[in-house]
């Protein structure tokens, strides 16, 4: 493992902090497309389960592996010339997954199945956990994909020289908002990476959501933060500055070795 310096390149990232209509995929897609279209960014990040809300009864609303929601993401990415990411309730082979898609304008996409299901809220009873991490390269940046509760688990998130930024989509309830804000910065600091976290706002039958979406740099400094309400945030990742910092302060060289099982 190691890092090398690079010329300074900047890439715009946009977070769409929005409310979600409960279990109404068509309505949510119609509301989100104008946000994606208007984004002046290379990558647009949508909240966790942006098409349905955090439903624990996905049978009637889950997307197929090539269903309407992922088809819409591919259409948006191609039409508007930007990558689009966010998680979707997916039905596949008789099981349900909370799957985060990263869709490129070319139509190529990668899916990451949420590893850490939120057992206290009942998610683990309805969904099947993923078993592998996902890192996707786009526009000269390598992104680790995380979904909500994954953010609490630093071993799963540990950078091993394989990514430059974390993309985390969430439905993180308001009573734990300070935990969300703290963990997003902790993951950026310990992994010497950028972190982009988008959370929803509004209410569903089980919880209220405060937003607090943010872009954080590799020193844990807040670049831009949403607070509450529906908002669109835009920030810049500078890969040259990141590489220079990793060389100047190479804490990654002293990281403990481990094996995930």
PDB file of N, CA and C in Angstrom, residues 173-218:
ATOM      1  N   UNK A 173     -31.866   9.164  11.974  1.00  0.00           N
ATOM      2  CA  UNK A 173     -32.885   9.889  12.748  1.00  0.00           C
ATOM      3  C   UNK A 173     -32.325  11.067  13.546  1.00  0.00           C
ATOM      4  N   UNK A 174     -33.180  12.063  13.724  1.00  0.00           N
ATOM      5  CA  UNK A 174     -32.791  13.304  14.389  1.00  0.00           C
ATOM      6  C   UNK A 174     -32.266  13.128  15.812  1.00  0.00           C
ATOM      7  N   UNK A 175     -32.809  12.212  16.640  1.00  0.00           N
ATOM      8  CA  UNK A 175     -32.280  12.091  18.003  1.00  0.00           C
ATOM      9  C   UNK A 175     -30.799  11.718  18.068  1.00  0.00           C
ATOM     10  N   UNK A 176     -30.256  11.159  16.981  1.00  0.00           N
ATOM     11  CA  UNK A 176     -28.839  10.781  16.955  1.00  0.00           C
ATOM     12  C   UNK A 176     -28.044  11.650  15.979  1.00  0.00           C
ATOM     13  N   UNK A 177     -28.494  12.861  15.776  1.00  0.00           N
ATOM     14  CA  UNK A 177     -27.874  13.715  14.768  1.00  0.00           C
ATOM     15  C   UNK A 177     -26.423  14.040  15.102  1.00  0.00           C
ATOM     16  N   UNK A 178     -26.085  14.227  16.396  1.00  0.00           N
ATOM     17  CA  UNK A 178     -24.704  14.547  16.735  1.00  0.00           C
ATOM     18  C   UNK A 178     -23.780  13.357  16.516  1.00  0.00           C
ATOM     19  N   UNK A 179     -24.314  12.157  16.640  1.00  0.00           N
ATOM     20  CA  UNK A 179     -23.526  10.959  16.335  1.00  0.00           C
ATOM     21  C   UNK A 179     -23.173  10.942  14.850  1.00  0.00           C
ATOM     22  N   UNK A 180     -24.165  11.205  14.016  1.00  0.00           N
ATOM     23  CA  UNK A 180     -23.947  11.278  12.569  1.00  0.00           C
ATOM     24  C   UNK A 180     -22.858  12.294  12.220  1.00  0.00           C
ATOM     25  N   UNK A 181     -22.977  13.487  12.793  1.00  0.00           N
ATOM     26  CA  UNK A 181     -22.024  14.545  12.486  1.00  0.00           C
ATOM     27  C   UNK A 181     -20.616  14.163  12.959  1.00  0.00           C
ATOM     28  N   UNK A 182     -20.518  13.557  14.123  1.00  0.00           N
ATOM     29  CA  UNK A 182     -19.218  13.173  14.676  1.00  0.00           C
ATOM     30  C   UNK A 182     -18.574  12.041  13.883  1.00  0.00           C
ATOM     31  N   UNK A 183     -19.349  11.017  13.563  1.00  0.00           N
ATOM     32  CA  UNK A 183     -18.790   9.863  12.858  1.00  0.00           C
ATOM     33  C   UNK A 183     -18.339  10.218  11.452  1.00  0.00           C
ATOM     34  N   UNK A 184     -19.063  11.088  10.783  1.00  0.00           N
ATOM     35  CA  UNK A 184     -18.662  11.477   9.436  1.00  0.00           C
ATOM     36  C   UNK A 184     -17.281  12.121   9.462  1.00  0.00           C
ATOM     37  N   UNK A 185     -17.037  12.944  10.455  1.00  0.00           N
ATOM     38  CA  UNK A 185     -15.734  13.597  10.580  1.00  0.00           C
ATOM     39  C   UNK A 185     -14.655  12.618  11.059  1.00  0.00           C
ATOM     40  N   UNK A 186     -15.028  11.714  11.953  1.00  0.00           N
ATOM     41  CA  UNK A 186     -14.058  10.721  12.434  1.00  0.00           C
ATOM     42  C   UNK A 186     -13.565   9.836  11.299  1.00  0.00           C
ATOM     43  N   UNK A 187     -14.481   9.386  10.437  1.00  0.00           N
ATOM     44  CA  UNK A 187     -14.064   8.531   9.323  1.00  0.00           C
ATOM     45  C   UNK A 187     -13.136   9.288   8.376  1.00  0.00           C
ATOM     46  N   UNK A 188     -13.388  10.573   8.168  1.00  0.00           N
ATOM     47  CA  UNK A 188     -12.514  11.366   7.302  1.00  0.00           C
ATOM     48  C   UNK A 188     -11.125  11.526   7.916  1.00  0.00           C
ATOM     49  N   UNK A 189     -11.070  11.798   9.219  1.00  0.00           N
ATOM     50  CA  UNK A 189      -9.782  12.018   9.890  1.00  0.00           C
ATOM     51  C   UNK A 189      -8.942  10.745   9.906  1.00  0.00           C
ATOM     52  N   UNK A 190      -9.545   9.642  10.359  1.00  0.00           N
ATOM     53  CA  UNK A 190      -8.752   8.427  10.543  1.00  0.00           C
ATOM     54  C   UNK A 190      -8.320   7.803   9.224  1.00  0.00           C
ATOM     55  N   UNK A 191      -9.058   8.072   8.147  1.00  0.00           N
ATOM     56  CA  UNK A 191      -8.710   7.498   6.851  1.00  0.00           C
ATOM     57  C   UNK A 191      -8.040   8.504   5.926  1.00  0.00           C
ATOM     58  N   UNK A 192      -7.807   9.723   6.421  1.00  0.00           N
ATOM     59  CA  UNK A 192      -7.166  10.775   5.636  1.00  0.00           C
ATOM     60  C   UNK A 192      -7.800  10.857   4.248  1.00  0.00           C
ATOM     61  N   UNK A 193      -9.108  11.082   4.260  1.00  0.00           N
ATOM     62  CA  UNK A 193      -9.873  11.091   3.023  1.00  0.00           C
ATOM     63  C   UNK A 193     -10.954  12.164   3.098  1.00  0.00           C
ATOM     64  N   UNK A 194     -11.516  12.492   1.968  1.00  0.00           N
ATOM     65  CA  UNK A 194     -12.725  13.300   1.949  1.00  0.00           C
ATOM     66  C   UNK A 194     -13.917  12.411   2.331  1.00  0.00           C
ATOM     67  N   UNK A 195     -14.966  13.042   2.853  1.00  0.00           N
ATOM     68  CA  UNK A 195     -16.190  12.311   3.161  1.00  0.00           C
ATOM     69  C   UNK A 195     -17.390  13.153   2.764  1.00  0.00           C
ATOM     70  N   UNK A 196     -18.305  12.533   2.041  1.00  0.00           N
ATOM     71  CA  UNK A 196     -19.557  13.179   1.658  1.00  0.00           C
ATOM     72  C   UNK A 196     -20.690  12.344   2.238  1.00  0.00           C
ATOM     73  N   UNK A 197     -21.493  12.961   3.103  1.00  0.00           N
ATOM     74  CA  UNK A 197     -22.606  12.250   3.721  1.00  0.00           C
ATOM     75  C   UNK A 197     -23.903  12.993   3.476  1.00  0.00           C
ATOM     76  N   UNK A 198     -24.876  12.318   2.873  1.00  0.00           N
ATOM     77  CA  UNK A 198     -26.173  12.940   2.634  1.00  0.00           C
ATOM     78  C   UNK A 198     -27.232  12.221   3.466  1.00  0.00           C
ATOM     79  N   UNK A 199     -27.988  13.000   4.204  1.00  0.00           N
ATOM     80  CA  UNK A 199     -29.064  12.475   5.035  1.00  0.00           C
ATOM     81  C   UNK A 199     -30.379  13.108   4.594  1.00  0.00           C
ATOM     82  N   UNK A 200     -31.475  12.425   4.816  1.00  0.00           N
ATOM     83  CA  UNK A 200     -32.781  12.961   4.433  1.00  0.00           C
ATOM     84  C   UNK A 200     -33.329  13.892   5.516  1.00  0.00           C
ATOM     85  N   UNK A 201     -34.395  14.575   5.186  1.00  0.00           N
ATOM     86  CA  UNK A 201     -35.150  15.368   6.148  1.00  0.00           C
ATOM     87  C   UNK A 201     -36.600  14.904   6.116  1.00  0.00           C
ATOM     88  N   UNK A 202     -37.406  15.457   7.020  1.00  0.00           N
ATOM     89  CA  UNK A 202     -38.817  15.108   7.053  1.00  0.00           C
ATOM     90  C   UNK A 202     -39.128  14.014   8.053  1.00  0.00           C
ATOM     91  N   UNK A 203     -40.280  13.376   7.866  1.00  0.00           N
ATOM     92  CA  UNK A 203     -40.770  12.360   8.790  1.00  0.00           C
ATOM     93  C   UNK A 203     -41.248  11.133   8.037  1.00  0.00           C
ATOM     94  N   UNK A 204     -41.192   9.982   8.710  1.00  0.00           N
ATOM     95  CA  UNK A 204     -41.845   8.776   8.225  1.00  0.00           C
ATOM     96  C   UNK A 204     -42.599   8.165   9.403  1.00  0.00           C
ATOM     97  N   UNK A 205     -43.252   7.019   9.245  1.00  0.00           N
ATOM     98  CA  UNK A 205     -44.032   6.469  10.360  1.00  0.00           C
ATOM     99  C   UNK A 205     -43.222   6.157  11.614  1.00  0.00           C
ATOM    100  N   UNK A 206     -41.900   6.063  11.492  1.00  0.00           N
ATOM    101  CA  UNK A 206     -41.101   5.652  12.652  1.00  0.00           C
ATOM    102  C   UNK A 206     -40.187   6.727  13.200  1.00  0.00           C
ATOM    103  N   UNK A 207     -39.855   7.735  12.409  1.00  0.00           N
ATOM    104  CA  UNK A 207     -38.791   8.651  12.843  1.00  0.00           C
ATOM    105  C   UNK A 207     -38.901  10.019  12.187  1.00  0.00           C
ATOM    106  N   UNK A 208     -38.158  10.952  12.758  1.00  0.00           N
ATOM    107  CA  UNK A 208     -37.970  12.282  12.194  1.00  0.00           C
ATOM    108  C   UNK A 208     -36.499  12.426  11.823  1.00  0.00           C
ATOM    109  N   UNK A 209     -36.220  13.140  10.736  1.00  0.00           N
ATOM    110  CA  UNK A 209     -34.867  13.250  10.207  1.00  0.00           C
ATOM    111  C   UNK A 209     -34.459  14.713  10.108  1.00  0.00           C
ATOM    112  N   UNK A 210     -33.238  14.996  10.580  1.00  0.00           N
ATOM    113  CA  UNK A 210     -32.797  16.391  10.716  1.00  0.00           C
ATOM    114  C   UNK A 210     -31.888  16.860   9.589  1.00  0.00           C
ATOM    115  N   UNK A 211     -31.484  15.966   8.690  1.00  0.00           N
ATOM    116  CA  UNK A 211     -30.582  16.379   7.622  1.00  0.00           C
ATOM    117  C   UNK A 211     -29.133  16.369   8.071  1.00  0.00           C
ATOM    118  N   UNK A 212     -28.519  17.551   8.169  1.00  0.00           N
ATOM    119  CA  UNK A 212     -27.101  17.677   8.553  1.00  0.00           C
ATOM    120  C   UNK A 212     -26.159  17.031   7.546  1.00  0.00           C
ATOM    121  N   UNK A 213     -26.574  16.995   6.284  1.00  0.00           N
ATOM    122  CA  UNK A 213     -25.671  16.509   5.240  1.00  0.00           C
ATOM    123  C   UNK A 213     -24.430  17.393   5.202  1.00  0.00           C
ATOM    124  N   UNK A 214     -23.294  16.802   4.831  1.00  0.00           N
ATOM    125  CA  UNK A 214     -22.052  17.578   4.874  1.00  0.00           C
ATOM    126  C   UNK A 214     -20.989  16.997   3.954  1.00  0.00           C
ATOM    127  N   UNK A 215     -20.099  17.877   3.535  1.00  0.00           N
ATOM    128  CA  UNK A 215     -18.855  17.502   2.886  1.00  0.00           C
ATOM    129  C   UNK A 215     -17.726  17.864   3.839  1.00  0.00           C
ATOM    130  N   UNK A 216     -16.841  16.898   4.096  1.00  0.00           N
ATOM    131  CA  UNK A 216     -15.771  17.043   5.081  1.00  0.00           C
ATOM    132  C   UNK A 216     -14.440  16.751   4.400  1.00  0.00           C
ATOM    133  N   UNK A 217     -13.411  17.522   4.739  1.00  0.00           N
ATOM    134  CA  UNK A 217     -12.128  17.263   4.109  1.00  0.00           C
ATOM    135  C   UNK A 217     -11.297  16.266   4.912  1.00  0.00           C
ATOM    136  N   UNK A 218     -10.090  15.990   4.434  1.00  0.00           N
ATOM    137  CA  UNK A 218      -9.242  14.935   4.987  1.00  0.00           C
ATOM    138  C   UNK A 218      -8.647  15.288   6.348  1.00  0.00           C
TER     139      UNK A 218
END
